[in-house]
Coordinates of C-alpha atoms and ligand atoms in Angstrom, one line a residue:
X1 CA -23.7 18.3 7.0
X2 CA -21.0 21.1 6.4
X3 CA -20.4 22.2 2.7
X4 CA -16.8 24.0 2.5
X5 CA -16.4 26.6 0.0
X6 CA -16.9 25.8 -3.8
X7 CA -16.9 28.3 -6.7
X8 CA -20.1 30.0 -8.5
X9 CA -19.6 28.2 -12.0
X10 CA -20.7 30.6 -15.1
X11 CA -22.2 30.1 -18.4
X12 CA -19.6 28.7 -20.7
X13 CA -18.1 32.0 -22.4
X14 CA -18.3 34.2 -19.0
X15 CA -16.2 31.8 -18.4
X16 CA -13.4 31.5 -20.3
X17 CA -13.8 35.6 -20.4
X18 CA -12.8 35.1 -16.3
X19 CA -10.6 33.0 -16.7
X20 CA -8.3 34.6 -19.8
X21 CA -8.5 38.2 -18.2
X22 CA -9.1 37.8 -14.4
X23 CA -5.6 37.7 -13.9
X24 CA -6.0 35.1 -11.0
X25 CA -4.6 32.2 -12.7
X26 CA -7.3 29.9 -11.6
X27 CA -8.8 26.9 -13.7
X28 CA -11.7 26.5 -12.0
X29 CA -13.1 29.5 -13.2
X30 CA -12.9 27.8 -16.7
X31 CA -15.9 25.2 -16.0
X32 CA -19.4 26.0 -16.9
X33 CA -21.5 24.8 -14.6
X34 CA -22.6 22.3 -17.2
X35 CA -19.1 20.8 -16.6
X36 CA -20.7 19.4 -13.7
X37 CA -23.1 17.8 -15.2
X38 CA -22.1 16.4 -18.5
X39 CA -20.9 12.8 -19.1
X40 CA -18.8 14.1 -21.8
X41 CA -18.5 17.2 -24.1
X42 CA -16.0 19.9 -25.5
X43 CA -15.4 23.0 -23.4
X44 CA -16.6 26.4 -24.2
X45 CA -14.7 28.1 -27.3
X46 CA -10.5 28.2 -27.3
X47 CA -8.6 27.6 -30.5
X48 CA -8.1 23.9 -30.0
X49 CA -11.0 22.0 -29.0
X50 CA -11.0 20.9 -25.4
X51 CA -12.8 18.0 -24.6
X52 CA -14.3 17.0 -20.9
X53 CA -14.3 13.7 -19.9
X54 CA -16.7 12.8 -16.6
X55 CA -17.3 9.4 -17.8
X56 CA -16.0 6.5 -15.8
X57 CA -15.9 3.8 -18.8
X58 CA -14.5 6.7 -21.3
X59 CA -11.8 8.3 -18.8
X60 CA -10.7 4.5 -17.5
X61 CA -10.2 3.8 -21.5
X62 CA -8.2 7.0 -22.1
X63 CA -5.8 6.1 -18.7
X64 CA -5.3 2.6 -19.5
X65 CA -4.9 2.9 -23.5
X66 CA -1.8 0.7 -24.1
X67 CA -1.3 2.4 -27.3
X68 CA 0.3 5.8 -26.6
X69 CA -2.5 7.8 -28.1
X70 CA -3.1 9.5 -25.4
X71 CA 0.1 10.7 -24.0
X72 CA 0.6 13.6 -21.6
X73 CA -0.3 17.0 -22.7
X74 CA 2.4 19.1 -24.6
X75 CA 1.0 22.4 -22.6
X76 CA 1.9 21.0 -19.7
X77 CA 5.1 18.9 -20.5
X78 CA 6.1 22.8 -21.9
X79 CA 5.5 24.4 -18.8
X80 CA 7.0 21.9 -16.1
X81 CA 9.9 21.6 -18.7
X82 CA 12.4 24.0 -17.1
X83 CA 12.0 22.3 -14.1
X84 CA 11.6 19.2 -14.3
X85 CA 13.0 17.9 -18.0
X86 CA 11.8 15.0 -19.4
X87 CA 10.9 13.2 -15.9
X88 CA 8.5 10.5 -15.6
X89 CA 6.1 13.0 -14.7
X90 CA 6.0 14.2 -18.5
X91 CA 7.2 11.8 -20.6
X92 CA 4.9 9.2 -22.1
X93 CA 5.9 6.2 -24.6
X94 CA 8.6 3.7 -24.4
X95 CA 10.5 6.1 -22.4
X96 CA 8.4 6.3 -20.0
X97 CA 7.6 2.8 -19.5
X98 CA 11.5 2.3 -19.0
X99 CA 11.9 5.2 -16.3
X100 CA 8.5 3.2 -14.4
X101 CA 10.5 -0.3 -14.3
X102 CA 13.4 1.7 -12.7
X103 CA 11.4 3.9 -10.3
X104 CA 9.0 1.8 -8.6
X105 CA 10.5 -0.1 -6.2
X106 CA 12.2 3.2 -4.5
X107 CA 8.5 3.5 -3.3
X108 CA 8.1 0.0 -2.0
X109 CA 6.3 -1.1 1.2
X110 CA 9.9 -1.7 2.9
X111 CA 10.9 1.8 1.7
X112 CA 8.1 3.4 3.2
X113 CA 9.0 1.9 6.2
X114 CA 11.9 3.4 6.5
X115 CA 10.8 6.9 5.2
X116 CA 8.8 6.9 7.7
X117 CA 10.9 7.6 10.5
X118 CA 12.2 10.8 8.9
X119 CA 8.8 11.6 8.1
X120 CA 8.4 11.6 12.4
X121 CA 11.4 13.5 12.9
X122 CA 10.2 16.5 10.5
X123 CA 6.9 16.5 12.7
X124 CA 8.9 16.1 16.2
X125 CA 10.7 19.5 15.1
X126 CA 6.9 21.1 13.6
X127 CA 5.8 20.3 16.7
X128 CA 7.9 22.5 18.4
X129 CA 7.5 25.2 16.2
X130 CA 3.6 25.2 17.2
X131 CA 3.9 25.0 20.6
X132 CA 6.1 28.4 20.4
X133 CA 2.6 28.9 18.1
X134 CA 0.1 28.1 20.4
X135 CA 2.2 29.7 23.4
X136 CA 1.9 33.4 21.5
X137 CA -1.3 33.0 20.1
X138 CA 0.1 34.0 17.1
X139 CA -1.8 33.7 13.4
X140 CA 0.5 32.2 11.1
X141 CA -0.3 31.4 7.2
X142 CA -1.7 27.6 7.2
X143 CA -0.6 27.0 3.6
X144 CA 2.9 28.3 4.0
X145 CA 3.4 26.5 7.4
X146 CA 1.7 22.9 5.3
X147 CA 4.4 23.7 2.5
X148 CA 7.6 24.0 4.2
X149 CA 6.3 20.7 6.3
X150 CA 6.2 19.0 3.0
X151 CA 8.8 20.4 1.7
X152 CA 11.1 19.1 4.7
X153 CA 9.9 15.5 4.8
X154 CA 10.9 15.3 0.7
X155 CA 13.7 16.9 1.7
X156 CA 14.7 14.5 4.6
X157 CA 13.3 11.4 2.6
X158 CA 14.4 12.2 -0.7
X159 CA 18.2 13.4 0.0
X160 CA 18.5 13.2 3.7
X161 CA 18.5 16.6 4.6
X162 CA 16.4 19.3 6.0
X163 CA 15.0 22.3 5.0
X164 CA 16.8 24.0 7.8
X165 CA 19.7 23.9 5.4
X166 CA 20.5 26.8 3.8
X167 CA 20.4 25.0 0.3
X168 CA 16.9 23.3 0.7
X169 CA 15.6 27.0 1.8
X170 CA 16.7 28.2 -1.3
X171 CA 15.2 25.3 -3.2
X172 CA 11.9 26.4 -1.9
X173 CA 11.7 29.5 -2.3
X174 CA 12.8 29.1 -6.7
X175 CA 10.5 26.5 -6.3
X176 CA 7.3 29.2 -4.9
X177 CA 8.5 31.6 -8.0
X178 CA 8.4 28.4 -10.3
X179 CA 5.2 27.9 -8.7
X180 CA 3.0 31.1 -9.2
X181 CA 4.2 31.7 -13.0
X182 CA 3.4 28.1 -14.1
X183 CA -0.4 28.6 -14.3
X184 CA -0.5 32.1 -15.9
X185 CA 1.4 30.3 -18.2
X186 CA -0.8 27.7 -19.0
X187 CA -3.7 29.6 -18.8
X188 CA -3.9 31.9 -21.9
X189 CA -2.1 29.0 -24.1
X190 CA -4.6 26.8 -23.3
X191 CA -7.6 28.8 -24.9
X192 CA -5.7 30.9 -27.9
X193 CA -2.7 28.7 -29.0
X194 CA -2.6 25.7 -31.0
X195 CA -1.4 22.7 -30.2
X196 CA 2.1 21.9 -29.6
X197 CA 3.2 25.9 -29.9
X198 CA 6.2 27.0 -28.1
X199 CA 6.1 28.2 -24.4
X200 CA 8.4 30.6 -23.6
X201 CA 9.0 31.4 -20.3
X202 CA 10.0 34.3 -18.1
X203 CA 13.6 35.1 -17.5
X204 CA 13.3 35.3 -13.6
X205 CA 11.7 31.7 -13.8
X206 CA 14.3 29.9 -15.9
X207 CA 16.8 31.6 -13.7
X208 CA 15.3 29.8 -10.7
X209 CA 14.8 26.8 -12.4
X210 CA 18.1 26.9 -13.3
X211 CA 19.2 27.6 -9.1
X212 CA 16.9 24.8 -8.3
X213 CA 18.6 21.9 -10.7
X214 CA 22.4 23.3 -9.9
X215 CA 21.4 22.3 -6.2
X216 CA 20.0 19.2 -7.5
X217 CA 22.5 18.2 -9.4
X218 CA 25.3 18.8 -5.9
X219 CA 22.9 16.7 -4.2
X220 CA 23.0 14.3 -6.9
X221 CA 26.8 14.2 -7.0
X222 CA 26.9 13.6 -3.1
X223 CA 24.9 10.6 -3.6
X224 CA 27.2 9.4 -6.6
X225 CA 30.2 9.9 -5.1
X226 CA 28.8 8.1 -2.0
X227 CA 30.0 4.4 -0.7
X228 CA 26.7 1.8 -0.8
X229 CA 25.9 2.2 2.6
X230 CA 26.3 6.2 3.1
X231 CA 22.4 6.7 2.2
X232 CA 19.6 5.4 2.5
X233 CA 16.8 7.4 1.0
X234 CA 14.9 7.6 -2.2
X235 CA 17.8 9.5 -4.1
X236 CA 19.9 6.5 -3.2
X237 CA 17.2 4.1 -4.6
X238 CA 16.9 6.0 -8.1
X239 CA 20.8 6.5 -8.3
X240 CA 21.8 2.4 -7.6
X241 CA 18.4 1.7 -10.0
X242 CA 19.0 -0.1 -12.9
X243 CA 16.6 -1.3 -16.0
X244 CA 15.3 -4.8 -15.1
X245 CA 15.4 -5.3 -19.0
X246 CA 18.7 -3.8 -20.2
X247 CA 20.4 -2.6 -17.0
X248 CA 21.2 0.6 -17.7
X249 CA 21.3 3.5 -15.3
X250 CA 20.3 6.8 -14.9
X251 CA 22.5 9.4 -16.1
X252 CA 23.4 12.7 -14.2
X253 CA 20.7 14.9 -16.1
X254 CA 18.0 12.0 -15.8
X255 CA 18.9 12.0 -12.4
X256 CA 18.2 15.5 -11.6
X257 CA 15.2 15.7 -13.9
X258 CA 13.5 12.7 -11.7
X259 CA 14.6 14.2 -8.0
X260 CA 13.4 17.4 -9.5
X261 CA 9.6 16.2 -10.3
X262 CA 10.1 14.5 -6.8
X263 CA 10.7 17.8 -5.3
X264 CA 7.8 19.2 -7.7
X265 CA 4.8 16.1 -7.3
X266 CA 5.7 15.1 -3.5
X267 CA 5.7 18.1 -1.6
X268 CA 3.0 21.1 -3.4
X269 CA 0.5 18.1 -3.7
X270 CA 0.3 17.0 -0.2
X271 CA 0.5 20.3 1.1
X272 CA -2.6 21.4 -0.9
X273 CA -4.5 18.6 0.3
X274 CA -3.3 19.0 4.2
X275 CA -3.9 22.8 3.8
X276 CA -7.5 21.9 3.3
X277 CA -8.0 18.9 5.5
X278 CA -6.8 21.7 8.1
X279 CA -9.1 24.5 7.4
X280 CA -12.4 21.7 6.9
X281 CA -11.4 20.5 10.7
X282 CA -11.4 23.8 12.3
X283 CA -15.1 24.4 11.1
X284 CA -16.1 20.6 12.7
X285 CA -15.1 20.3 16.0
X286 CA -17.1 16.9 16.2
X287 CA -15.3 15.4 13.6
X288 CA -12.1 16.5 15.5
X289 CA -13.4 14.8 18.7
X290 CA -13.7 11.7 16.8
X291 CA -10.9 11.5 15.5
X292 CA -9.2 12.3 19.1
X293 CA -11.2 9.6 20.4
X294 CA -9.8 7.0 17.7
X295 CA -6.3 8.0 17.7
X296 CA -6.4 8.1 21.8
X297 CA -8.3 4.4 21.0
X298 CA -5.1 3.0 18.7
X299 CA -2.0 4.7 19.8
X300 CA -3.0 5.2 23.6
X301 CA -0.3 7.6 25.1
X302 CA 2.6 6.4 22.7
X303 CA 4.1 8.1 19.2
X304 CA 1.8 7.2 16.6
X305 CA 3.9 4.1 14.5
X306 CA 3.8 3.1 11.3
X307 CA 1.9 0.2 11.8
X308 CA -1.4 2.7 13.5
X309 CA -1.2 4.4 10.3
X310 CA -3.8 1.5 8.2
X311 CA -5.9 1.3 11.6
X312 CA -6.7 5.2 11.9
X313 CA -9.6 4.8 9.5
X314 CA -11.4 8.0 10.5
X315 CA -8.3 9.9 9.8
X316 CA -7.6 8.8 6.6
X317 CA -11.0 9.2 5.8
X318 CA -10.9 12.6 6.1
X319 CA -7.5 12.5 4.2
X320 CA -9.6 10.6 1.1
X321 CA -12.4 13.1 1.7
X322 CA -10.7 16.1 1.1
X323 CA -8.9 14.8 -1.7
X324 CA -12.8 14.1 -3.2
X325 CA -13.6 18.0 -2.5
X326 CA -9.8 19.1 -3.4
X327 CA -8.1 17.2 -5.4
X328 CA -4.5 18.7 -5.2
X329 CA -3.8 17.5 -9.2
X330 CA -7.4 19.6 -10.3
X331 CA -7.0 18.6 -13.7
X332 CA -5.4 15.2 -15.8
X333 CA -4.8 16.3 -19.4
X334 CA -3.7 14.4 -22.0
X335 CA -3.2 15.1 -25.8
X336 CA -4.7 13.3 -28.4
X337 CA -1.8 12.2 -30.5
X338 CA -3.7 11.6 -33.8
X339 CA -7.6 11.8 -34.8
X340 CA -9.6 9.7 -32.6
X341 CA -13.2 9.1 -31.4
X342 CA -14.3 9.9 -27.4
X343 CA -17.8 8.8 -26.8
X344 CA -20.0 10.5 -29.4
X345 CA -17.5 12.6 -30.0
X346 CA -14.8 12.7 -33.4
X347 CA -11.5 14.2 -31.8
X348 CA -9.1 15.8 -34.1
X349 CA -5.4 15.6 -33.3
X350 CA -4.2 18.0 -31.1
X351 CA -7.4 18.2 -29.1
X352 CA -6.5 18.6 -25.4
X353 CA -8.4 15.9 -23.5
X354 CA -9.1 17.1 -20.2
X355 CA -9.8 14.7 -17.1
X356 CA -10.6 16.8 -13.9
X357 CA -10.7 14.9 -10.7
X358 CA -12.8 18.5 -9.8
X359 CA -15.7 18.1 -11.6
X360 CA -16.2 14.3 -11.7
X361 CA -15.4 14.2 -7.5
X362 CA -18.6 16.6 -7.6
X363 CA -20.9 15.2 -10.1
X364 CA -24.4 14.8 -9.0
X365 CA -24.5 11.6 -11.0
X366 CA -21.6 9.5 -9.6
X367 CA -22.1 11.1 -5.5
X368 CA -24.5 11.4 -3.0
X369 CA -24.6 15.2 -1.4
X370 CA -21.8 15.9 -4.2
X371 CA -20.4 18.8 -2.3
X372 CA -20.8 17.9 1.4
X373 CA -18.1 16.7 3.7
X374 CA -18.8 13.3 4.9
X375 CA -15.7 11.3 5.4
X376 CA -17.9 8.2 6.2
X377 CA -18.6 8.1 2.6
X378 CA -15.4 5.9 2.5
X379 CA -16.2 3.4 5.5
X380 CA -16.2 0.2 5.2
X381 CA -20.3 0.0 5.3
X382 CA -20.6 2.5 2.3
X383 CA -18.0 1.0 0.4
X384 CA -20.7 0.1 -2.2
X385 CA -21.6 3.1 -2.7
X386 CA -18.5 4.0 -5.0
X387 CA -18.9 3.9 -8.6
X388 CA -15.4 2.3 -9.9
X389 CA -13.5 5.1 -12.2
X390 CA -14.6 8.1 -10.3
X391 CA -12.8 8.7 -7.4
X392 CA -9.3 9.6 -8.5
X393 CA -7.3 11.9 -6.9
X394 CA -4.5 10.0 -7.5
X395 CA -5.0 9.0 -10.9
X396 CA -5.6 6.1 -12.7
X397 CA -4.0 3.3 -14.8
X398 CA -0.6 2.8 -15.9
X399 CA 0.2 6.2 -15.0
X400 CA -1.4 6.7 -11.6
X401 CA 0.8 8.2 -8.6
X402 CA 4.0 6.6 -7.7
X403 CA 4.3 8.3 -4.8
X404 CA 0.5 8.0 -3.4
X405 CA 1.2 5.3 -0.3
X406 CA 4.1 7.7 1.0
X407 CA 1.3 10.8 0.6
X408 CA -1.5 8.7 2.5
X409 CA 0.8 7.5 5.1
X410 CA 2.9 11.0 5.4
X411 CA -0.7 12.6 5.8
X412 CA -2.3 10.6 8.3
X413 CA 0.9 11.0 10.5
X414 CA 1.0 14.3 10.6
X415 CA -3.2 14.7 10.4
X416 CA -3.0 12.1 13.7
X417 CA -0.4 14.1 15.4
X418 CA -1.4 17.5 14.9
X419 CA -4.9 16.8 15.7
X420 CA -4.3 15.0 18.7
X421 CA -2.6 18.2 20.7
X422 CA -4.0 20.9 18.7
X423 CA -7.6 22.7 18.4
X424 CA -7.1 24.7 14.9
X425 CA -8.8 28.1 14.3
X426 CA -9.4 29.8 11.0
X427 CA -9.2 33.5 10.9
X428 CA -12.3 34.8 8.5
X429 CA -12.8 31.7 7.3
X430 CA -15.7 33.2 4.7
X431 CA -12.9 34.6 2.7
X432 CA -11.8 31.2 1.8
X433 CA -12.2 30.3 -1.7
X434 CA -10.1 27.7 -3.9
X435 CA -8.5 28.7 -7.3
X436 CA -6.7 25.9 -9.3
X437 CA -3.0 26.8 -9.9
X438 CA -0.5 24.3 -10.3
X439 CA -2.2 22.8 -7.8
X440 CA -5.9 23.2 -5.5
X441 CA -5.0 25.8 -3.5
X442 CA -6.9 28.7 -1.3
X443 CA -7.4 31.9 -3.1
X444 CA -5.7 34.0 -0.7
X445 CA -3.8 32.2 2.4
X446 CA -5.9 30.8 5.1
X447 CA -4.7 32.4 8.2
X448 CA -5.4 30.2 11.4
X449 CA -4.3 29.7 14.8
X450 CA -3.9 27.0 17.1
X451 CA -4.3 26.3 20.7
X452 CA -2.7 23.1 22.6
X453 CA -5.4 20.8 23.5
X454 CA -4.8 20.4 28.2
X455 CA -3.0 17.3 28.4
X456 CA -5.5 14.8 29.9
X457 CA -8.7 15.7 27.4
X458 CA -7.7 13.7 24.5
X459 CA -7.6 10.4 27.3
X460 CA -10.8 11.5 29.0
X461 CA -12.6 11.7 24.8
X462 CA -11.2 8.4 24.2
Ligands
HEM1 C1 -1.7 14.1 -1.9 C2 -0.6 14.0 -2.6 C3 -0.5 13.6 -4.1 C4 -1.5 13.7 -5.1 C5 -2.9 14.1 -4.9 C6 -0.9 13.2 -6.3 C7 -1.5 13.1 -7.5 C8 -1.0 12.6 -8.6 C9 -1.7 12.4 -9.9 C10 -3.2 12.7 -10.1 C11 -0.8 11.8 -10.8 C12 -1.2 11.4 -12.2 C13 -1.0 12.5 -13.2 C14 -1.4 12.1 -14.6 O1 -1.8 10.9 -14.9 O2 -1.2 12.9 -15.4 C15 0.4 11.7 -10.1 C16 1.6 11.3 -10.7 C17 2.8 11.3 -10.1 N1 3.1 11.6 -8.8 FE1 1.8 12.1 -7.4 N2 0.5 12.9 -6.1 C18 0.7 13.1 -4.7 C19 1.9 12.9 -4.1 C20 3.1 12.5 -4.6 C21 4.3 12.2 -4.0 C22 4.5 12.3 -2.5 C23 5.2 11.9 -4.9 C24 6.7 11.5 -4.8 C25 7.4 11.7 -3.7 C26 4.6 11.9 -6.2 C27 5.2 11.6 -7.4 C28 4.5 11.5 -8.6 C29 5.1 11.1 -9.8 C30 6.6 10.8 -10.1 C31 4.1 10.9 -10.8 C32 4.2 10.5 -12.3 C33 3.9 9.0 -12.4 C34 3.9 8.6 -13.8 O3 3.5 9.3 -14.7 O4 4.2 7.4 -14.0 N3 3.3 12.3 -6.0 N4 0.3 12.2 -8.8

C-alpha cells in the first residue's frame, strides 16, 4: 500500500530548536515523535505550557464544552485579525453563538444546490486552461493552479464574480502575502511569548490586508445597494440574514469581516487538500482507473450533476482520505480561559490547548497502517472500524466547519472531472515534503503535468 511523504519527527527540544530557527515556518517540525503516540501530554518547553490532546473522550469534551472555557486561541485570533476581524472564525462566546444562528442557513442543502452550478462553470473554464496544458506539455505549479481554482469558485459563489476580474486577482495575490507571513508569525510567539501578548504585524501585510477588505467592503456595498433579486449567492444570504432571536443585521464591518474569513477558510483549505489528493493520484494509477471506472459507471458520457456527487463513493473516499493524511486545518487550538484540569493534567490559564487533526489522523492507537493510503478505510464495510472523535478534519462540535458540505461537494466535482480526462504527472515527486503553514501545504510547489486521457478509454475502463 503507498505511503506518501510524512516528516522525520525529532526528540522534543531538537524540535522546537527546528522549528524556532529553521526559518521554514512549518509546525510540524514542532512534534516529537512522542506526539504520535501519546493520549495526552504538554509539548516540549515554550514559555506557556502547551498541552496535546490525542484523546477522543478529552478533545470531544474540550469541542463541545458549553461553558466558554475553552474559546479560540488569542495567538491565532491575533494573527488572522487584520484580515479577518472579529469573524465567526475567531470569535467565541455569546457573540459567536449569535453570528452561527445568522450564518448557517447561507450553507443550506438548497444553497448548495445552487452554488453548485457556479462551482461547474469555474471548472468548464479550468478545463480549458488544461487542455492548452496538456496540448504543450507544459509543467505548471499544482498548488498555484489548485488555489486560483478555489479561489474562483468562492469568488463566483460568494460574490458572483470571477477571478478573471481585475479586483478578485488582486484579492489573491494580498491574500498569498497575508498568507506566507501568518505562520512566521505565529511561530516564535507560540514558544517564547506569554499568553495573550500583542502581535504586531508587518507593514507590507496590514497594507494588504487593508487592499483586501477595501475590495471587500465595494463588494459588500454592491450587494447592499442591490434590489432582492439582483443576487443570489452567499454574500446575498449573510447581507438579507437577520438574528432568529433579536433580528438584527449585520453591519458593514461585520459584513466584510465574515466575507473576509469566507475568502480566508473556503478557498486555502480546499486547495491544500486537492493539492494533495492530486499529487497521491499521480503515484496510483490503479486507484485512478477506479475511480474512472465509477465515475464512467454513474455519470455515463454526461456532466457530472449534483445529484452524482453522494453516489461517487470512491471519489470522495479519496477526498476523506487525504484529509486523514493532510488535514488542510493541521492544528485546532484553543486557550484555556481560566485554570482547568485535562486528563491527568492541572492546566493553568493561559495554557494553549492544542488539538491536531495531524497527529491524532496518524496515531497508531486509533488507525490501522496509520500512515498508508487506503481510501477504502472509509467504505461502507469498514465503517466500524472508526473510532468516534478521531477523524476530524473538519472539526468538531459546536464549532465544526460551516462550510464542509460545499468543500466535499466542490471537491469531488472537480476530483471527478479532472480525473475523468486527465492522467496527472509529478515532476520529482521525492522532493515532496509537507510543512504546516497556515494551512498543510507542500514544502516547495509540486510541479506536475497532465496528459488528456484518448476519448474512448474512460468508456472502455468502465
Ligand atoms: C477542505 C476544506 C475545509 C477544511 C478542511 C476546513 C476545516 C475547518 C476546521 C477544522 C474548522 C474548525 C476550526 C476550529 O474549531 O477552530 C473550520 C471552521 C470554519 N470553516 Fe472550514 N474548512 C474547509 C472549507 C471551508 C469552506 C469552503 C468554508 C466557507 C466557504 C469554510 C468556512 C469555515 C468557517 C466560517 C469556520 C468557522 C466556524 C465556526 O467557528 O463556527 N471552511 N473549518
Amino acid at each position: 500500500m503507498y505511503t506518501p511523504p510524512r516528516p522525520n519527527p525529532l526528540w522534543a527540544v531538537a524540535g522546537l530548536v527546528r522549528t524556532a530557527f529553521g526559518g521554514e515556518g512549518n509546525l510540524l517540525s514542532l512534534l516529537p515523535a512522542a506526539a504520535y503516540r501519546m493520549t495526552v501530554g504538554p509539548l516540549g518547553w515554550s514559555r506557556r505550557m502547551i498541552l496535546i490532546v490525542n484523546a477522543p473522550e478529552l478533545l470531544r469534551g474540550i469541542l463541545t464544552d458549553p461553558s466558554d472555557i475553552y474559546p479560540k486561541n488569542d495567538l491565532m485570533v491575533g494573527a488572522l485579525a487584520p484580515l479577518v476581524g472579529e469573524s465567526m472564525f475567531v470569535s467565541s462566546g455569546k457573540i459567536w453563538r449569535q453570528q452561527r444562528r445568522m450564518i448557517d442557513p447561507a450553507f443550506s442543502h438548497m444553497r448548495l444546490s445552487k452554488a453548485f452550478v457556479q462551482m461547474t462553470a469555474a471548472v468548464d473554464d479550468y478545463v480549458t486552461k488544461l487542455d492548452d496544458l496538456a496540448g504543450r506539455g507544459e509543467a505548471f505549479s499544482l498548488d498555484l493552479a489548485m488555489s486560483h481554482l478555489t479561489a474562483d469558485i468562492i469568488c463566483r459563489t460568494v460574490f458572483s464574480t470571477s477571478l478573471e476580474t481585475a479586483t478578485a486577482h488582486e484579492v489573491f495575490n494580498d491574500f498569498t502575502i497575508f498568507e506566507r507571513s501568518v505562520a512566521h508569525v505565529e511561530l516564535k510567539r507560540l514558544i517564547f511569548d506569554l499568553p495573550w501578548s500583542d502581535i504586531p504585524h508587518q507593514e507590507t501585510v496590514l497594507a494588504a490586508c487593508e487592499r483586501i477588505r477595501h475590495h471587500l467592503g465595494q463588494l459588500v456595498d454592491k450587494h447592499i445597494g442591490a434590489n432582492g433579486s439582483t443576487y443570489n449567492d452567499i454574500a446575498a444570504a449573510i447581507v438579507t440574514a437577520r438574528d432568529p432571536e433579536t433580528g438584527t443585521a449585520f453591519t458593514r464591518k461585520e459584513l466584510i469581516d465574515q466575507l473576509g474569513v469566507f475568502f480566508l477558510a473556503g478557498h486555502e483549505t480546499t486547495a491544500s487538500a486537492l493539492t494533495w489528493a492530486f499529487f497521491v493520484l499521480a503515484m496510483q494509477p490503479g486507484l485512478v482507473v477506479r475511480m474512472r471506472a465509477e465515475i464512467g459507471r454513474i455519470c455515463g458520457d454526461g456532466p457530472v450533476e449534483f445529484e452524482h456527487i453522494k453516489r461517487l463513493v470512491t471519489t470522495r473516499n479519496v477526498f476523506r482520505e487525504t484529509l486523514r493524511l493532510y488535514p488542510p486545518i493541521t492544528f485546532i487550538p484553543r486557550v484555556a480561559a481560566e485554570t482547568t484540569t485535562i486528563g491527568e493534567y492541572k492546566v493553568k490559564k493561559g495554557a494553549m490547548i492544542m488539538i491536531a487533526p495531524w497527529t491524532i489522523h496518524r496515531h497508531a492507537a486509533y488507525w490501522t497502517n496509520p500512515h498508508a493510503f487506503d481510501p477504502d478505510r472509509f467504505s461502507h464495510e469498514r465503517e466500524h472500524e472508526l473510532v468516534v472523535g478521531t477523524y476530524l478534519p473538519f472539526g468538531w462540535g459546536q464549532r465544526a466547519c460551516v462550510g464542509a458540505s460545499f468543500a466535499t461537494t466542490e471537491s469531488t466535482l472537480i476530483l471527478a472531472r479532472l480525473i475523468r480526462h486527465y492522467d496527472f504527472s509529478v515532476d520529482s515527486p521525492e522532493r515532496v515534503r509537507p510543512v504546516a503553514r497556515l494551512t498543510t501545504r507542500p514544502a516547495e510547489q509540486i510541479m506536475c503535468r497532465v496528459h488528456r486521457v484518448p476519448r474512448g478509454s474512460q468508456r472502455a475502463e468502465a
